Tab-separated table of C-alpha atoms and ligand atoms in Angstrom:
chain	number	residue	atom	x	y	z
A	1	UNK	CA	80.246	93.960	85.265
A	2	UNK	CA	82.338	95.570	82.504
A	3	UNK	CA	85.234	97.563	82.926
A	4	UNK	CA	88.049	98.950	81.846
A	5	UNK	CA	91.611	99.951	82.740
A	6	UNK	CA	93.060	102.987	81.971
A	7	UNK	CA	96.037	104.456	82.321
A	8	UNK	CA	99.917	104.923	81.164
A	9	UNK	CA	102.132	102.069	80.562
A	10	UNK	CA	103.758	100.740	83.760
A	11	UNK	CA	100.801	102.127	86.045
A	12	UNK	CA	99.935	99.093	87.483
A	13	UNK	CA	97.055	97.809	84.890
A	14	UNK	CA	98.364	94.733	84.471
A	15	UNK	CA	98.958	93.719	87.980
A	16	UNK	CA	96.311	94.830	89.326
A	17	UNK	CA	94.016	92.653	86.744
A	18	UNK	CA	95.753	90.078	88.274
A	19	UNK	CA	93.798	91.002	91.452
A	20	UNK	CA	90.522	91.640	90.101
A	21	UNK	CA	90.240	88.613	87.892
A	22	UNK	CA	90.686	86.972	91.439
A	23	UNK	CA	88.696	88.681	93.459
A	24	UNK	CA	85.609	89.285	91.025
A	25	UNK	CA	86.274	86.335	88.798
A	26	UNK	CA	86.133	88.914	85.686
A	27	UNK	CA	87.932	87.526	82.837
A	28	UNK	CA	90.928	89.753	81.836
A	29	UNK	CA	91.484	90.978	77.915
A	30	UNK	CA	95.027	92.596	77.753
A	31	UNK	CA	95.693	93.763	73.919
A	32	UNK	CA	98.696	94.140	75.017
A	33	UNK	CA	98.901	90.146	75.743
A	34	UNK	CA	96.578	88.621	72.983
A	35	UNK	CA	99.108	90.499	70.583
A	36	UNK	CA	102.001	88.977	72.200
A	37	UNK	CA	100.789	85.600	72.386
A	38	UNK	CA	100.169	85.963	68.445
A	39	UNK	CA	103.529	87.312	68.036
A	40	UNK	CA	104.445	84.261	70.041
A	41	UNK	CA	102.811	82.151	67.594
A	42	UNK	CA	104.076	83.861	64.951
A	43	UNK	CA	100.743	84.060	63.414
A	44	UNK	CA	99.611	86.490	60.593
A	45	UNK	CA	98.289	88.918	63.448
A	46	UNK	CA	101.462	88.677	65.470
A	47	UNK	CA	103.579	89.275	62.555
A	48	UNK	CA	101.452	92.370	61.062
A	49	UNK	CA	101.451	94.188	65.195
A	50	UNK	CA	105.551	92.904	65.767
A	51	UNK	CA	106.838	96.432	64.563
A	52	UNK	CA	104.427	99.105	66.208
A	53	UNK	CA	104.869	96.611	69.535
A	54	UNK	CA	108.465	96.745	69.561
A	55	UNK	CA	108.532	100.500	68.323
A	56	UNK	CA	105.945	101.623	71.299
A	57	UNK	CA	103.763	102.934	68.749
A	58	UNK	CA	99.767	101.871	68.746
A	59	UNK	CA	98.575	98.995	66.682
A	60	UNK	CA	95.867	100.380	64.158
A	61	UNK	CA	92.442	100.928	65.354
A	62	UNK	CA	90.857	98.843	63.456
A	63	UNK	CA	92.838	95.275	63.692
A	64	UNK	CA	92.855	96.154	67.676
A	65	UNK	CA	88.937	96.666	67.938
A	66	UNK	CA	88.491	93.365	65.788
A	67	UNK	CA	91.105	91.584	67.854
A	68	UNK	CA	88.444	93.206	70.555
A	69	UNK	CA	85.345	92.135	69.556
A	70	UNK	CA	86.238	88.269	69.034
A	71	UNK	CA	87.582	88.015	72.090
A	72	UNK	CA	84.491	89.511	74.182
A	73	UNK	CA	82.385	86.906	71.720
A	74	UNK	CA	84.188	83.899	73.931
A	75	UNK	CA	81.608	82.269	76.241
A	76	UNK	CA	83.875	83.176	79.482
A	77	UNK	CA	82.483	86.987	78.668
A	78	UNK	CA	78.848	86.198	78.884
A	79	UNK	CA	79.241	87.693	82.700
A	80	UNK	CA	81.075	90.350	82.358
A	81	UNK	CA	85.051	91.100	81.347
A	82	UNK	CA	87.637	93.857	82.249
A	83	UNK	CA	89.547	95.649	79.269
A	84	UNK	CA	92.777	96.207	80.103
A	85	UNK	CA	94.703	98.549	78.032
A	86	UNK	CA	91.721	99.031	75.253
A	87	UNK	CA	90.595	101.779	74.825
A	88	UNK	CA	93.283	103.935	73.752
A	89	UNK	CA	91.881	106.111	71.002
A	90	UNK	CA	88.922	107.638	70.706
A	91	UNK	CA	88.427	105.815	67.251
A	92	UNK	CA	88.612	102.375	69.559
A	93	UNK	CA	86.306	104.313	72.471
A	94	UNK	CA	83.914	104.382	69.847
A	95	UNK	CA	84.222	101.028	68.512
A	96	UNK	CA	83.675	99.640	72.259
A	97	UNK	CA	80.420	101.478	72.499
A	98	UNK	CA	79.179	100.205	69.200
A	99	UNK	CA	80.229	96.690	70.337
A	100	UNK	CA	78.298	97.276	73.885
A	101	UNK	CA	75.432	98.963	72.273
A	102	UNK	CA	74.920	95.528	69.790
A	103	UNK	CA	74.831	93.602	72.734
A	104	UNK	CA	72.554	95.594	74.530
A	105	UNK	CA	75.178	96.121	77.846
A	106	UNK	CA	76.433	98.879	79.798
A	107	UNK	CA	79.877	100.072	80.319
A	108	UNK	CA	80.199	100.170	83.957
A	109	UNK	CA	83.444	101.844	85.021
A	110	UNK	CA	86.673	103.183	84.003
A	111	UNK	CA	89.541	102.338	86.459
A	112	UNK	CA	91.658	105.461	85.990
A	113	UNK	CA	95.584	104.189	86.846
A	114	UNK	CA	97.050	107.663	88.113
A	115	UNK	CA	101.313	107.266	87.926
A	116	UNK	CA	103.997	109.861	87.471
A	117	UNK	CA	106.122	109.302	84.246
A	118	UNK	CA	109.178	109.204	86.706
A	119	UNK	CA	107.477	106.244	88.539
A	120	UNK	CA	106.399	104.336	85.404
A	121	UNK	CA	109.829	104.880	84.187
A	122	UNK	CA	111.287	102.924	86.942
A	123	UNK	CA	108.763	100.480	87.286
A	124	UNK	CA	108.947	99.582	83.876
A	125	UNK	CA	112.511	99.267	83.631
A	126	UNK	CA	112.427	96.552	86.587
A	127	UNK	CA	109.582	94.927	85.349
A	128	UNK	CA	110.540	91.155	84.530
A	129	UNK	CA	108.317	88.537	83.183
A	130	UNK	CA	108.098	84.600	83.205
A	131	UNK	CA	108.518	83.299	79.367
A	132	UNK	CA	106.201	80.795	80.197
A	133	UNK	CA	103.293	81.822	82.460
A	134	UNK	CA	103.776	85.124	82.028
A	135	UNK	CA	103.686	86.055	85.842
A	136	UNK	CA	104.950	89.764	86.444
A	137	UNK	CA	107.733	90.529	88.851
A	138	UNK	CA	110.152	93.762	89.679
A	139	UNK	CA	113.199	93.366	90.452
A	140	UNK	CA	113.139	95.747	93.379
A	141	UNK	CA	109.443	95.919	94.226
A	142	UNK	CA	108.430	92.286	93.812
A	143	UNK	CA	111.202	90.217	93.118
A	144	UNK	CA	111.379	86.838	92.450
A	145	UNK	CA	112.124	84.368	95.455
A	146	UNK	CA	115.005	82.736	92.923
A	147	UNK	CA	116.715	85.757	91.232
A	148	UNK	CA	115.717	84.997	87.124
A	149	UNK	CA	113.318	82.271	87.933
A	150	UNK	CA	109.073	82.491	88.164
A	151	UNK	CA	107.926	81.183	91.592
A	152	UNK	CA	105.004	79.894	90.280
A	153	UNK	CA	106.404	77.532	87.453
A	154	UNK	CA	110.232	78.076	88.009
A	155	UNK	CA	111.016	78.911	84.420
A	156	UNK	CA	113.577	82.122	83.228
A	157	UNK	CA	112.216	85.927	83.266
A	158	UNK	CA	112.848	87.903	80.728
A	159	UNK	CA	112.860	91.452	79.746
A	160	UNK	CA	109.945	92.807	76.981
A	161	UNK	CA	111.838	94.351	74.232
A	162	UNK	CA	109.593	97.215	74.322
A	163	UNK	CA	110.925	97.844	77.958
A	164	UNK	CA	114.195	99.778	76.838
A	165	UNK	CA	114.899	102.788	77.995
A	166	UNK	CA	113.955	104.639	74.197
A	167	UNK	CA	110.660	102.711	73.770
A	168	UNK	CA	109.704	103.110	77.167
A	169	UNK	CA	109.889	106.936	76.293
A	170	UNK	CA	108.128	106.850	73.120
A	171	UNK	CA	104.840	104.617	74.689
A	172	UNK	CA	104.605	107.402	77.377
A	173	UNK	CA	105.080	110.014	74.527
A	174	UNK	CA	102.569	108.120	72.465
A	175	UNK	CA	100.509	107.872	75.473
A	176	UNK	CA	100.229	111.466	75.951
A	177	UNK	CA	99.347	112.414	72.587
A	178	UNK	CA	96.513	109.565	71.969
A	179	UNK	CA	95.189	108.457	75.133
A	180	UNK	CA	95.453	110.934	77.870
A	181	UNK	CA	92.352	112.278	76.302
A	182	UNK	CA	90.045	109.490	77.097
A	183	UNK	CA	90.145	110.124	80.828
A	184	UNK	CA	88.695	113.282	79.946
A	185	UNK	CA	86.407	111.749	77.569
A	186	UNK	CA	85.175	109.134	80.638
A	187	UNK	CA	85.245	111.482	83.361
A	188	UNK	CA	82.416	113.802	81.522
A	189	UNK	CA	80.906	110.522	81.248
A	190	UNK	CA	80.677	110.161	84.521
A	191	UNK	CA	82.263	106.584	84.470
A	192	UNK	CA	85.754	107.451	85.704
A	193	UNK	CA	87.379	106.195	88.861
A	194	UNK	CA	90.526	107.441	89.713
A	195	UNK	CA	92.932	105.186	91.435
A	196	UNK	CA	96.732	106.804	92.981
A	197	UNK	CA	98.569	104.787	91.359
A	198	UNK	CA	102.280	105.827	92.898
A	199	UNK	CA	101.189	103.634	95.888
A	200	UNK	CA	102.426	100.076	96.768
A	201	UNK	CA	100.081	97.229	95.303
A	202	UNK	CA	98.362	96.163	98.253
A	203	UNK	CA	97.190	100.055	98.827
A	204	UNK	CA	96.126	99.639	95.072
A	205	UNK	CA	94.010	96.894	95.469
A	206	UNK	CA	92.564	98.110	98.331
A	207	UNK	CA	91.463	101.430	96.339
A	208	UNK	CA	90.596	99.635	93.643
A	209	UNK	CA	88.516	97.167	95.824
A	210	UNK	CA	86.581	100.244	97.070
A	211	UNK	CA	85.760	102.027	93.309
A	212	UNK	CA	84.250	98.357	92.717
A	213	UNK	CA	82.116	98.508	95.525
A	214	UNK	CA	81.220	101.514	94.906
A	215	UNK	CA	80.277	100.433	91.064
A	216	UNK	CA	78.503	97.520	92.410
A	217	UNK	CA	76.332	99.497	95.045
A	218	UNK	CA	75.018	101.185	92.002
A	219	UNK	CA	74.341	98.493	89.444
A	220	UNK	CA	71.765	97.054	92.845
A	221	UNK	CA	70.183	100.253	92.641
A	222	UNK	CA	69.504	100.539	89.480
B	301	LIG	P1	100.499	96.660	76.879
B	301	LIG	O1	101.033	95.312	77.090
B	301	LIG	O2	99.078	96.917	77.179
B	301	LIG	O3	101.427	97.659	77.663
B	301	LIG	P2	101.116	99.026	78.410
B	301	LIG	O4	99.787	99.631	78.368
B	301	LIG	O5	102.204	99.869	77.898
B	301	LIG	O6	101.134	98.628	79.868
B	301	LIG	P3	102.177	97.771	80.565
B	301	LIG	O7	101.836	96.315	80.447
B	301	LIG	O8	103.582	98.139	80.145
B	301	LIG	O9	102.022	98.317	82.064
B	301	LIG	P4	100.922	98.037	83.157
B	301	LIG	O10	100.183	99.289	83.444
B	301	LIG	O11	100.113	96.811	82.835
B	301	LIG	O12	101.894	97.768	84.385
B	301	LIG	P5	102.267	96.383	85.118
B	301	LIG	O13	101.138	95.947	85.965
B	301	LIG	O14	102.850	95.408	84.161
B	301	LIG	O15	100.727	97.122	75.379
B	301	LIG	C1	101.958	96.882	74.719
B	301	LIG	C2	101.867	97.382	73.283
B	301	LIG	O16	100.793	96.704	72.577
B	301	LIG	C3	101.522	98.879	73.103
B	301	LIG	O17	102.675	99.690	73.221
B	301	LIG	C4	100.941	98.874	71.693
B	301	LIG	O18	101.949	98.776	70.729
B	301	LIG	C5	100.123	97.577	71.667
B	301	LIG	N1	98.751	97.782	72.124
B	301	LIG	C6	98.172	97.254	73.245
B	301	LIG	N2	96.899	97.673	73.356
B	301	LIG	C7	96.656	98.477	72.290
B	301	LIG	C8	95.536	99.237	71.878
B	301	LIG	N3	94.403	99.259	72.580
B	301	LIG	N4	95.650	99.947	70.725
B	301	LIG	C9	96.776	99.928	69.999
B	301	LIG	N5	97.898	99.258	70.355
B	301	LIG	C10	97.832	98.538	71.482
B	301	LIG	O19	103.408	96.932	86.099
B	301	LIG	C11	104.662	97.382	85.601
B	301	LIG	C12	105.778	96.999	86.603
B	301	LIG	O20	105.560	97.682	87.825
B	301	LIG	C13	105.813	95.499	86.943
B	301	LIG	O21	107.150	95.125	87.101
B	301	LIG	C14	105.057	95.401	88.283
B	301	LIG	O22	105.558	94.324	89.047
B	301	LIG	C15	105.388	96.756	88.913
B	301	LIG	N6	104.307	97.289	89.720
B	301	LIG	C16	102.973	97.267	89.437
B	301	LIG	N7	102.270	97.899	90.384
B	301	LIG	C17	103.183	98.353	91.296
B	301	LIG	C18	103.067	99.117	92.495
B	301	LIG	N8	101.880	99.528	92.961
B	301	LIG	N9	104.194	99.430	93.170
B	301	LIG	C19	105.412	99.012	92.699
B	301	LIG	N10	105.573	98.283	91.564
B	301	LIG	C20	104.479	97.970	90.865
């Protein structure tokens, strides 16, 4: 199966990856995280994507569809992967289905993440993250059992720098004027799911669970 997740930043995407990669053992790409892991490593990548990161603006098309296509070359992708967070352009929609169509596969769904800005406002101001493992918590919706420490490996959360109050207004901004279009763009495909995103994570899941099935139903069929 190959899918992707859609949807504004603080919608859920992320988290509910998490879930999937679990539950259908489909290998997650975040652009979001390969670039931070490079800015981590303070590679030539990671220092050519540091500004638009931090700024909330979009990494160029084409370093994030390259970025793209090596990773989905990896041998854990021969099954099937979820993109989360690519697409986000219609240049890059485009470059996915030229990388699909070499490889002769289908795209099989788009998980549409449905939020309110007000919601991903507050979720992404809460949202803290283990500087090692790089589990996801909320301070208010699921917080940590030690405040500041990850349960799973017990080292410090931290705050992204693009999670200020400013730059979380300019990715929804940016959002807006470059994405919001795709859902369109998927929906006359008829590939689009929509998930209600404003719920708690468990009733996420559990929609989420139920667009799969449905996606899976169909791929026996045909
Ligand atoms: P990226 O890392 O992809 O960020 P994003 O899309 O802005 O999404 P987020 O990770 O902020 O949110 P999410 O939807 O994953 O929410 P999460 O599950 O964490 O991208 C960062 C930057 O990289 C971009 O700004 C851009 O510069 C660059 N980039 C990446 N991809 C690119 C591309 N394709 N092209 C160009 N540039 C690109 O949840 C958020 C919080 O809410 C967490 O605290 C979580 O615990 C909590 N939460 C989640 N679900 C629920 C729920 N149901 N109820 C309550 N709380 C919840």
């Amino acid at each position: 199966m190959i899918i992707v997740l859609l949807g504004p930043p603080g919608a859920g995407k992320g988290t509910q990856a998490r879930q999937i990669q679990e539950l259908y053992g489909l290998p997650q790409i975040s652009t979001g995280d390969l670039f931070r892991a490079a800015m981590g490593s303070d590679s030539p990548l990671g220092r050519s994507v540091k500004g638009y990161i931090e700024s909330g603006r979009l990494v160029p098309d084409e370093v994030t569809s390259a970025v793209v296509a090596e990773r989905i070359a990896q041998p854990d992708c021969r099954k099937g992967f979820m993109l989360d967070g690519f697409p986000r352009t219609l240049p890059q929609a485009q470059a996915l289905d030229a990388l699909l169509a070499e490889r002769s596969l289908p795209l099989d769904a788009v998980l549409y993440f449905d939020v309110s800005d007000a919601v991903a406002i507050e979720r992404l101001s809460g949202r803290r993250t283990c500087s090692r493992c790089n589990a996801n918590y909320h301070e208010r919706h699921m917080p940590p059992k030690q405040a500041g420490r990850c349960d799973r490996c017990g080292s410090a959360l931290t705050q992204r720098p693009d999670d200020q109050p400013e730059t979380i207004r300019k990715r929804l901004q940016v959002y807006a004027q470059q994405t919001r279009a795709l859902v369109e763009e998927y929906d006359r495909r008829g590939l689009l799911h929509r998930i209600a995103s404003d719920e708690a994570p468990e009733k996420v899941t559990a929609s989420v669970s139920a667009a799969l099935a449905k996606v899976q139903a169909g791929r026996s069929l045909a």
